PDB file of C-alpha atoms in Angstrom:
ATOM      1  CA  MET A   1       0.000   0.000   0.000  1.00 50.00           C
ATOM      2  CA  ARG A   2       2.881   2.367   0.803  1.00 61.00           C
ATOM      3  CA  PHE A   3       4.403   1.681  -2.612  1.00 59.00           C
ATOM      4  CA  PHE A   4       1.026   2.406  -4.247  1.00 53.00           C
ATOM      5  CA  TYR A   5       0.816   5.781  -2.498  1.00 65.00           C
ATOM      6  CA  LEU A   6       4.341   6.672  -3.561  1.00 66.00           C
ATOM      7  CA  ILE A   7       3.471   5.840  -7.171  1.00 65.00           C
ATOM      8  CA  ILE A   8       0.265   7.888  -7.278  1.00 69.00           C
ATOM      9  CA  THR A   9       1.994  10.762  -5.502  1.00 71.00           C
ATOM     10  CA  GLY A  10       4.672  10.757  -8.187  1.00 73.00           C
ATOM     11  CA  LEU A  11       2.079  10.623 -10.962  1.00 71.00           C
ATOM     12  CA  SER A  12       0.183  13.543  -9.414  1.00 75.00           C
ATOM     13  CA  HIS A  13       3.287  15.684  -9.937  1.00 77.00           C
ATOM     14  CA  VAL A  14       4.000  14.435 -13.470  1.00 83.00           C
ATOM     15  CA  LEU A  15       0.655  14.148 -15.250  1.00 85.00           C
ATOM     16  CA  PRO A  16      -1.183  17.279 -16.423  1.00 87.00           C
ATOM     17  CA  ILE A  17      -4.210  17.875 -14.198  1.00 84.00           C
ATOM     18  CA  PRO A  18      -6.857  17.146 -16.906  1.00 86.00           C
ATOM     19  CA  VAL A  19      -5.143  13.845 -17.767  1.00 89.00           C
ATOM     20  CA  ALA A  20      -4.813  12.896 -14.101  1.00 84.00           C
ATOM     21  CA  ARG A  21      -8.504  13.614 -13.514  1.00 85.00           C
ATOM     22  CA  PHE A  22      -9.480  11.440 -16.487  1.00 88.00           C
ATOM     23  CA  VAL A  23      -7.334   8.550 -15.234  1.00 85.00           C
ATOM     24  CA  THR A  24      -8.690   8.993 -11.707  1.00 84.00           C
ATOM     25  CA  ARG A  25     -12.306   8.753 -12.877  1.00 87.00           C
ATOM     26  CA  ARG A  26     -11.587   5.598 -14.878  1.00 87.00           C
ATOM     27  CA  ILE A  27     -10.026   4.007 -11.777  1.00 85.00           C
ATOM     28  CA  ALA A  28     -13.164   4.985  -9.856  1.00 84.00           C
ATOM     29  CA  ASP A  29     -15.346   3.224 -12.438  1.00 87.00           C
ATOM     30  CA  PHE A  30     -13.252   0.084 -12.068  1.00 86.00           C
ATOM     31  CA  CYS A  31     -13.629   0.168  -8.274  1.00 84.00           C
ATOM     32  CA  TYR A  32     -17.366   0.819  -8.546  1.00 83.00           C
ATOM     33  CA  TYR A  33     -17.976  -2.286 -10.646  1.00 86.00           C
ATOM     34  CA  THR A  34     -15.400  -4.660  -9.133  1.00 87.00           C
ATOM     35  CA  VAL A  35     -13.247  -4.246  -6.037  1.00 79.00           C
ATOM     36  CA  TYR A  36     -15.395  -2.026  -3.809  1.00 83.00           C
ATOM     37  CA  ARG A  37     -18.914  -3.380  -4.174  1.00 87.00           C
ATOM     38  CA  LYS A  38     -19.469  -3.303  -0.420  1.00 89.00           C
ATOM     39  CA  GLY A  39     -18.841   0.448  -0.301  1.00 88.00           C
ATOM     40  CA  ARG A  40     -20.954   0.965  -3.420  1.00 90.00           C
ATOM     41  CA  ASP A  41     -23.922  -0.908  -1.947  1.00 92.00           C
ATOM     42  CA  ALA A  42     -23.654   1.030   1.328  1.00 93.00           C
ATOM     43  CA  TRP A  43     -23.549   4.331  -0.567  1.00 94.00           C
ATOM     44  CA  ILE A  44     -26.635   3.354  -2.581  1.00 94.00           C
ATOM     45  CA  SER A  45     -28.451   2.367   0.615  1.00 94.00           C
ATOM     46  CA  ASN A  46     -27.617   5.729   2.204  1.00 95.00           C
ATOM     47  CA  ILE A  47     -28.647   7.816  -0.782  1.00 95.00           C
ATOM     48  CA  LYS A  48     -32.003   6.024  -0.895  1.00 95.00           C
ATOM     49  CA  LEU A  49     -32.675   7.480   2.557  1.00 95.00           C
ATOM     50  CA  VAL A  50     -32.017  10.940   1.128  1.00 96.00           C
ATOM     51  CA  PHE A  51     -34.131  10.456  -2.008  1.00 96.00           C
ATOM     52  CA  PRO A  52     -36.740   7.736  -1.365  1.00 94.00           C
ATOM     53  CA  GLU A  53     -38.687   9.017  -4.385  1.00 95.00           C
ATOM     54  CA  LYS A  54     -35.875   8.350  -6.905  1.00 94.00           C
ATOM     55  CA  GLY A  55     -35.770   5.211  -9.022  1.00 95.00           C
ATOM     56  CA  GLU A  56     -33.007   2.586  -8.964  1.00 93.00           C
ATOM     57  CA  ARG A  57     -31.442   3.792 -12.209  1.00 93.00           C
ATOM     58  CA  GLU A  58     -31.137   7.380 -11.006  1.00 95.00           C
ATOM     59  CA  ILE A  59     -29.729   6.286  -7.645  1.00 95.00           C
ATOM     60  CA  LYS A  60     -27.058   4.140  -9.308  1.00 93.00           C
ATOM     61  CA  LYS A  61     -26.121   7.023 -11.600  1.00 94.00           C
ATOM     62  CA  LEU A  62     -25.606   9.194  -8.518  1.00 94.00           C
ATOM     63  CA  ALA A  63     -23.559   6.439  -6.871  1.00 93.00           C
ATOM     64  CA  ARG A  64     -21.234   6.109  -9.848  1.00 93.00           C
ATOM     65  CA  GLU A  65     -20.717   9.870  -9.943  1.00 94.00           C
ATOM     66  CA  GLY A  66     -20.090   9.782  -6.187  1.00 94.00           C
ATOM     67  CA  PHE A  67     -17.295   7.239  -6.689  1.00 92.00           C
ATOM     68  CA  ARG A  68     -15.741   9.412  -9.383  1.00 92.00           C
ATOM     69  CA  ASN A  69     -15.917  12.498  -7.207  1.00 94.00           C
ATOM     70  CA  PHE A  70     -14.350  10.685  -4.269  1.00 92.00           C
ATOM     71  CA  ALA A  71     -11.495   9.449  -6.459  1.00 89.00           C
ATOM     72  CA  GLU A  72     -10.911  13.042  -7.567  1.00 90.00           C
ATOM     73  CA  PHE A  73     -10.974  14.124  -3.926  1.00 92.00           C
ATOM     74  CA  ILE A  74      -8.113  11.700  -3.177  1.00 89.00           C
ATOM     75  CA  TYR A  75      -6.170  12.990  -6.184  1.00 89.00           C
ATOM     76  CA  GLU A  76      -6.803  16.587  -5.120  1.00 92.00           C
ATOM     77  CA  PHE A  77      -5.449  15.836  -1.661  1.00 90.00           C
ATOM     78  CA  LEU A  78      -2.145  14.969  -3.325  1.00 88.00           C
ATOM     79  CA  LEU A  79      -2.166  18.422  -4.934  1.00 89.00           C
ATOM     80  CA  LEU A  80      -2.186  20.210  -1.565  1.00 91.00           C
ATOM     81  CA  PRO A  81       1.538  21.104  -1.779  1.00 88.00           C
ATOM     82  CA  LYS A  82       0.798  22.955  -5.051  1.00 89.00           C
ATOM     83  CA  ILE A  83      -1.752  25.293  -3.453  1.00 93.00           C
ATOM     84  CA  ASN A  84      -0.356  28.497  -1.971  1.00 94.00           C
ATOM     85  CA  LYS A  85      -1.390  32.053  -1.108  1.00 94.00           C
ATOM     86  CA  ARG A  86      -0.706  33.280  -4.643  1.00 94.00           C
ATOM     87  CA  ASN A  87      -2.848  30.751  -6.515  1.00 95.00           C
ATOM     88  CA  LEU A  88      -5.441  29.967  -3.825  1.00 94.00           C
ATOM     89  CA  HIS A  89      -8.284  31.809  -5.541  1.00 93.00           C
ATOM     90  CA  LYS A  90      -7.701  29.925  -8.783  1.00 93.00           C
ATOM     91  CA  PHE A  91      -8.966  26.830  -6.997  1.00 94.00           C
ATOM     92  CA  MET A  92     -11.614  28.120  -4.559  1.00 97.00           C
ATOM     93  CA  THR A  93     -14.144  30.922  -4.196  1.00 97.00           C
ATOM     94  CA  PRO A  94     -15.294  31.892  -0.672  1.00 98.00           C
ATOM     95  CA  HIS A  95     -18.806  32.963   0.311  1.00 98.00           C
ATOM     96  CA  GLY A  96     -19.343  34.607   3.697  1.00 98.00           C
ATOM     97  CA  PHE A  97     -15.690  34.553   4.745  1.00 98.00           C
ATOM     98  CA  GLU A  98     -15.733  38.221   5.784  1.00 96.00           C
ATOM     99  CA  LYS A  99     -17.852  37.475   8.842  1.00 96.00           C
ATOM    100  CA  VAL A 100     -15.452  34.697   9.869  1.00 96.00           C
ATOM    101  CA  LYS A 101     -12.503  37.105   9.628  1.00 95.00           C
ATOM    102  CA  LYS A 102     -14.446  39.544  11.787  1.00 95.00           C
ATOM    103  CA  PHE A 103     -14.869  36.920  14.518  1.00 95.00           C
ATOM    104  CA  MET A 104     -11.130  36.223  14.374  1.00 94.00           C
ATOM    105  CA  GLU A 105     -10.257  39.916  14.578  1.00 92.00           C
ATOM    106  CA  GLU A 106     -12.427  40.197  17.683  1.00 91.00           C
ATOM    107  CA  GLY A 107     -10.267  37.523  19.315  1.00 89.00           C
ATOM    108  CA  LYS A 108     -13.067  35.007  19.527  1.00 85.00           C
ATOM    109  CA  GLY A 109     -12.088  31.394  19.215  1.00 95.00           C
ATOM    110  CA  VAL A 110     -13.773  30.045  16.084  1.00 98.00           C
ATOM    111  CA  ILE A 111     -14.813  26.450  15.420  1.00 98.00           C
ATOM    112  CA  ILE A 112     -15.300  25.561  11.763  1.00 99.00           C
ATOM    113  CA  GLN A 113     -17.491  22.467  11.618  1.00 98.00           C
ATOM    114  CA  THR A 114     -17.973  20.524   8.395  1.00 98.00           C
ATOM    115  CA  MET A 115     -18.702  16.987   7.213  1.00 98.00           C
ATOM    116  CA  HIS A 116     -17.478  14.351   4.747  1.00 97.00           C
ATOM    117  CA  LEU A 117     -18.855  16.297   1.798  1.00 98.00           C
ATOM    118  CA  GLY A 118     -17.026  17.991  -1.059  1.00 98.00           C
ATOM    119  CA  ASN A 119     -13.367  18.652  -0.307  1.00 98.00           C
ATOM    120  CA  TRP A 120     -12.865  19.450   3.368  1.00 97.00           C
ATOM    121  CA  GLU A 121      -9.079  19.170   3.000  1.00 96.00           C
ATOM    122  CA  TRP A 122      -8.960  22.019   0.489  1.00 97.00           C
ATOM    123  CA  GLY A 123     -11.455  23.913   2.631  1.00 98.00           C
ATOM    124  CA  ALA A 124      -9.016  23.744   5.540  1.00 97.00           C
ATOM    125  CA  ALA A 125      -6.198  24.832   3.224  1.00 97.00           C
ATOM    126  CA  PHE A 126      -8.254  27.851   2.184  1.00 98.00           C
ATOM    127  CA  LEU A 127      -8.558  28.935   5.823  1.00 98.00           C
ATOM    128  CA  SER A 128      -4.906  28.504   6.746  1.00 97.00           C
ATOM    129  CA  LEU A 129      -3.604  30.099   3.540  1.00 97.00           C
ATOM    130  CA  SER A 130      -6.004  33.019   4.072  1.00 96.00           C
ATOM    131  CA  GLY A 131      -4.228  33.889   7.307  1.00 95.00           C
ATOM    132  CA  CYS A 132      -6.202  31.954   9.923  1.00 96.00           C
ATOM    133  CA  ARG A 133      -4.171  30.216  12.627  1.00 96.00           C
ATOM    134  CA  LEU A 134      -5.801  26.862  12.032  1.00 97.00           C
ATOM    135  CA  THR A 135      -5.637  23.595  13.943  1.00 97.00           C
ATOM    136  CA  VAL A 136      -7.414  20.592  12.436  1.00 97.00           C
ATOM    137  CA  ILE A 137      -8.590  17.525  14.330  1.00 94.00           C
ATOM    138  CA  ALA A 138      -7.674  14.366  12.406  1.00 90.00           C
ATOM    139  CA  LEU A 139      -8.287  10.652  12.758  1.00 85.00           C
ATOM    140  CA  PRO A 140      -4.970   8.783  13.181  1.00 80.00           C
ATOM    141  CA  TYR A 141      -4.094   5.872  10.898  1.00 78.00           C
ATOM    142  CA  ARG A 142      -2.785   2.580  12.241  1.00 77.00           C
ATOM    143  CA  SER A 143       0.405   2.853  10.214  1.00 80.00           C
ATOM    144  CA  PRO A 144       2.890   5.512  11.430  1.00 83.00           C
ATOM    145  CA  TRP A 145       3.967   5.962   7.804  1.00 82.00           C
ATOM    146  CA  PHE A 146       0.445   6.961   6.758  1.00 80.00           C
ATOM    147  CA  VAL A 147       0.117   9.249   9.782  1.00 81.00           C
ATOM    148  CA  GLU A 148       3.206  11.147   8.626  1.00 85.00           C
ATOM    149  CA  TYR A 149       2.190  11.040   4.958  1.00 83.00           C
ATOM    150  CA  TYR A 150      -1.119  12.802   5.630  1.00 84.00           C
ATOM    151  CA  ARG A 151       0.226  15.101   8.330  1.00 87.00           C
ATOM    152  CA  LYS A 152       3.028  16.467   6.140  1.00 89.00           C
ATOM    153  CA  ARG A 153       0.690  17.247   3.263  1.00 88.00           C
ATOM    154  CA  ARG A 154      -1.670  19.124   5.539  1.00 93.00           C
ATOM    155  CA  GLU A 155       1.213  21.045   7.054  1.00 91.00           C
ATOM    156  CA  THR A 156       2.407  22.187   3.607  1.00 91.00           C
ATOM    157  CA  ALA A 157      -0.833  24.188   3.463  1.00 92.00           C
ATOM    158  CA  GLY A 158      -0.083  25.829   6.800  1.00 93.00           C
ATOM    159  CA  MET A 159      -2.452  23.921   9.041  1.00 95.00           C
ATOM    160  CA  ARG A 160      -1.504  22.366  12.380  1.00 95.00           C
ATOM    161  CA  VAL A 161      -2.655  18.767  12.860  1.00 94.00           C
ATOM    162  CA  VAL A 162      -3.865  17.319  16.156  1.00 94.00           C
ATOM    163  CA  PHE A 163      -5.029  13.722  16.437  1.00 90.00           C
ATOM    164  CA  LEU A 164      -8.086  12.505  18.328  1.00 84.00           C
ATOM    165  CA  ARG A 165      -6.208  11.301  21.404  1.00 84.00           C
ATOM    166  CA  GLU A 166      -4.992  14.869  22.074  1.00 88.00           C
ATOM    167  CA  ALA A 167      -8.078  16.641  20.743  1.00 90.00           C
ATOM    168  CA  ALA A 168      -9.837  17.604  23.995  1.00 90.00           C
ATOM    169  CA  ARG A 169      -6.862  19.339  25.627  1.00 93.00           C
ATOM    170  CA  GLU A 170      -5.543  20.963  22.446  1.00 95.00           C
ATOM    171  CA  SER A 171      -8.971  22.183  21.326  1.00 96.00           C
ATOM    172  CA  ILE A 172      -9.464  24.106  24.567  1.00 96.00           C
ATOM    173  CA  ARG A 173      -5.968  25.605  24.323  1.00 96.00           C
ATOM    174  CA  VAL A 174      -6.472  26.713  20.708  1.00 97.00           C
ATOM    175  CA  LEU A 175      -9.851  28.332  21.338  1.00 97.00           C
ATOM    176  CA  ARG A 176      -8.743  30.114  24.501  1.00 96.00           C
ATOM    177  CA  LYS A 177      -5.950  31.707  22.461  1.00 96.00           C
ATOM    178  CA  GLY A 178      -8.573  33.064  20.057  1.00 96.00           C
ATOM    179  CA  GLU A 179      -7.438  30.827  17.202  1.00 97.00           C
ATOM    180  CA  MET A 180      -9.388  28.592  14.835  1.00 98.00           C
ATOM    181  CA  LEU A 181     -10.271  24.916  15.163  1.00 98.00           C
ATOM    182  CA  ALA A 182     -11.618  22.792  12.288  1.00 98.00           C
ATOM    183  CA  LEU A 183     -13.348  19.465  12.754  1.00 96.00           C
ATOM    184  CA  LEU A 184     -15.703  17.022  11.071  1.00 96.00           C
ATOM    185  CA  GLY A 185     -19.068  16.773  12.775  1.00 96.00           C
ATOM    186  CA  ASP A 186     -20.922  13.980  10.996  1.00 96.00           C
ATOM    187  CA  ARG A 187     -19.373  10.672  12.091  1.00 94.00           C
ATOM    188  CA  ASP A 188     -18.975   9.483  15.663  1.00 92.00           C
ATOM    189  CA  PHE A 189     -15.485   7.957  15.768  1.00 88.00           C
ATOM    190  CA  THR A 190     -15.135   8.136  19.569  1.00 87.00           C
ATOM    191  CA  GLY A 191     -18.433   6.590  20.649  1.00 88.00           C
ATOM    192  CA  THR A 192     -19.366   9.719  22.622  1.00 90.00           C
ATOM    193  CA  GLY A 193     -21.844  11.202  20.140  1.00 94.00           C
ATOM    194  CA  LYS A 194     -25.452  12.037  20.881  1.00 97.00           C
ATOM    195  CA  GLU A 195     -28.466  10.508  19.205  1.00 96.00           C
ATOM    196  CA  ALA A 196     -30.196  12.524  16.488  1.00 97.00           C
ATOM    197  CA  GLU A 197     -32.434  11.794  13.525  1.00 96.00           C
ATOM    198  CA  PHE A 198     -30.501  12.031  10.258  1.00 97.00           C
ATOM    199  CA  PHE A 199     -32.606  11.443   7.142  1.00 96.00           C
ATOM    200  CA  GLY A 200     -35.200   9.666   9.248  1.00 94.00           C
ATOM    201  CA  LYS A 201     -32.722   7.324  10.920  1.00 95.00           C
ATOM    202  CA  LYS A 202     -31.517   7.471  14.526  1.00 96.00           C
ATOM    203  CA  VAL A 203     -27.725   7.832  14.511  1.00 96.00           C
ATOM    204  CA  LYS A 204     -24.975   9.100  16.809  1.00 96.00           C
ATOM    205  CA  ILE A 205     -23.707  12.567  15.845  1.00 97.00           C
ATOM    206  CA  PRO A 206     -20.581  14.161  17.398  1.00 96.00           C
ATOM    207  CA  ALA A 207     -21.563  16.938  19.798  1.00 96.00           C
ATOM    208  CA  GLY A 208     -18.056  17.933  20.921  1.00 95.00           C
ATOM    209  CA  GLY A 209     -17.841  21.060  18.772  1.00 96.00           C
ATOM    210  CA  ILE A 210     -21.149  22.406  20.062  1.00 98.00           C
ATOM    211  CA  GLU A 211     -20.269  21.605  23.677  1.00 97.00           C
ATOM    212  CA  LEU A 212     -16.859  23.289  23.333  1.00 96.00           C
ATOM    213  CA  ALA A 213     -18.373  26.431  21.841  1.00 97.00           C
ATOM    214  CA  ARG A 214     -21.004  26.512  24.572  1.00 97.00           C
ATOM    215  CA  LYS A 215     -18.469  26.051  27.365  1.00 96.00           C
ATOM    216  CA  LEU A 216     -15.827  28.503  26.095  1.00 96.00           C
ATOM    217  CA  GLY A 217     -18.043  31.110  24.446  1.00 95.00           C
ATOM    218  CA  SER A 218     -16.522  30.370  21.049  1.00 97.00           C
ATOM    219  CA  VAL A 219     -18.241  30.865  17.700  1.00 98.00           C
ATOM    220  CA  LEU A 220     -19.228  27.729  15.762  1.00 98.00           C
ATOM    221  CA  VAL A 221     -19.527  28.273  12.013  1.00 99.00           C
ATOM    222  CA  PRO A 222     -20.833  25.467   9.765  1.00 99.00           C
ATOM    223  CA  ALA A 223     -18.840  25.486   6.521  1.00 99.00           C
ATOM    224  CA  PHE A 224     -18.755  23.378   3.368  1.00 99.00           C
ATOM    225  CA  ASN A 225     -16.369  23.317   0.399  1.00 99.00           C
ATOM    226  CA  VAL A 226     -18.223  21.890  -2.601  1.00 99.00           C
ATOM    227  CA  LYS A 227     -17.613  21.730  -6.335  1.00 97.00           C
ATOM    228  CA  GLU A 228     -20.119  23.682  -8.411  1.00 96.00           C
ATOM    229  CA  ARG A 229     -21.045  23.363 -12.080  1.00 92.00           C
ATOM    230  CA  ASP A 230     -18.266  25.771 -13.057  1.00 91.00           C
ATOM    231  CA  GLY A 231     -15.769  23.071 -12.017  1.00 89.00           C
ATOM    232  CA  ARG A 232     -14.430  25.175  -9.138  1.00 94.00           C
ATOM    233  CA  TYR A 233     -14.765  24.665  -5.433  1.00 98.00           C
ATOM    234  CA  HIS A 234     -16.893  27.159  -3.521  1.00 98.00           C
ATOM    235  CA  VAL A 235     -16.423  27.512   0.236  1.00 98.00           C
ATOM    236  CA  TYR A 236     -19.726  28.370   1.923  1.00 99.00           C
ATOM    237  CA  PHE A 237     -19.692  29.749   5.459  1.00 99.00           C
ATOM    238  CA  GLU A 238     -23.090  29.515   7.136  1.00 98.00           C
ATOM    239  CA  PRO A 239     -24.282  31.875   9.898  1.00 98.00           C
ATOM    240  CA  PRO A 240     -22.938  30.851  13.338  1.00 98.00           C
ATOM    241  CA  LEU A 241     -24.873  28.115  15.100  1.00 98.00           C
ATOM    242  CA  ASP A 242     -26.698  29.298  18.231  1.00 98.00           C
ATOM    243  CA  VAL A 243     -25.069  26.826  20.618  1.00 97.00           C
ATOM    244  CA  SER A 244     -27.035  28.184  23.590  1.00 97.00           C
ATOM    245  CA  ARG A 245     -30.159  26.511  22.238  1.00 96.00           C
ATOM    246  CA  PRO A 246     -30.940  22.992  23.521  1.00 96.00           C
ATOM    247  CA  ASP A 247     -31.693  21.890  19.943  1.00 96.00           C
ATOM    248  CA  ALA A 248     -28.359  23.111  18.517  1.00 98.00           C
ATOM    249  CA  LEU A 249     -27.342  19.567  17.536  1.00 98.00           C
ATOM    250  CA  GLU A 250     -30.616  19.048  15.670  1.00 98.00           C
ATOM    251  CA  GLU A 251     -30.059  22.346  13.855  1.00 98.00           C
ATOM    252  CA  TRP A 252     -26.580  21.178  12.806  1.00 99.00           C
ATOM    253  CA  VAL A 253     -28.119  17.960  11.465  1.00 98.00           C
ATOM    254  CA  ARG A 254     -30.699  19.937   9.447  1.00 98.00           C
ATOM    255  CA  ILE A 255     -27.869  21.978   7.888  1.00 99.00           C
ATOM    256  CA  MET A 256     -26.013  18.786   6.937  1.00 98.00           C
ATOM    257  CA  GLU A 257     -29.179  17.341   5.404  1.00 98.00           C
ATOM    258  CA  ARG A 258     -29.662  20.482   3.315  1.00 98.00           C
ATOM    259  CA  TYR A 259     -26.164  20.245   1.855  1.00 99.00           C
ATOM    260  CA  VAL A 260     -26.380  16.502   1.211  1.00 98.00           C
ATOM    261  CA  ARG A 261     -29.643  16.987  -0.691  1.00 98.00           C
ATOM    262  CA  LYS A 262     -28.046  19.718  -2.791  1.00 98.00           C
ATOM    263  CA  TYR A 263     -24.732  17.888  -3.419  1.00 98.00           C
ATOM    264  CA  PRO A 264     -25.561  14.161  -3.054  1.00 97.00           C
ATOM    265  CA  ALA A 265     -22.758  12.971  -5.353  1.00 97.00           C
ATOM    266  CA  GLN A 266     -20.212  14.731  -3.121  1.00 98.00           C
ATOM    267  CA  TRP A 267     -21.313  12.980   0.083  1.00 97.00           C
ATOM    268  CA  TYR A 268     -18.700  10.373   0.970  1.00 95.00           C
ATOM    269  CA  LEU A 269     -20.124   7.762   3.324  1.00 92.00           C
ATOM    270  CA  PHE A 270     -19.261   4.252   2.188  1.00 89.00           C
ATOM    271  CA  GLU A 271     -20.717   2.367   5.131  1.00 88.00           C
ATOM    272  CA  PRO A 272     -24.363   2.043   6.210  1.00 87.00           C
ATOM    273  CA  LEU A 273     -25.736   5.102   7.968  1.00 86.00           C
TER     274      LEU A 273
END
């Protein structure tokens, strides 16, 4: 697997981007039909919860496009070292970022909460390369080599990486300093999430970001970096979540549902909801 990653990393630096994207999508088609049927079937099952009115043919078309988009997401992650302050806006267009900068200027700790939708890695790069002192919470891999592989690429874009085992302590420190914390708020990897109804199904949703913001008086901004029809990524910053409300978690879930319905082929969940 390490050798495979070294090969694709090398190719990402050699092949022209349009050619690399074409190759990536063909690999995704191969995986869709052969080696990753389990993930395909789980994705189809999940998207049926989102669109119960759609027919089988339309659902499978969405699933195939979802596989292609995810393959491009992996390729784009390898391009992180090529993104810098000078060319940042060639790749992404922000919407609502001014209000986030205002919160930072006021010295308020800001939590950017997103989900496995679109390209959250590039979204984080946008923040750090735009001048935000950003710490991201990441899931560690079993292999130390992979931990370093992913960490180094994130750090080339100026973000600081903290893994789950250190997340609680470091998150508090970052927010108390008035800096920015970015985390994914859709999958409960720690087993400490709270139950909520997501597309009609009871699931555990991480509540740590909301609880941190409530405890420390930080601002929690839902944000999503999605690819639009113009082929570019657009980073959307939603109004801050009112974490003082008892139904703040449910409101976060409703926001996620809205984005999944709008960008279903960019929702990357390859296991049953």
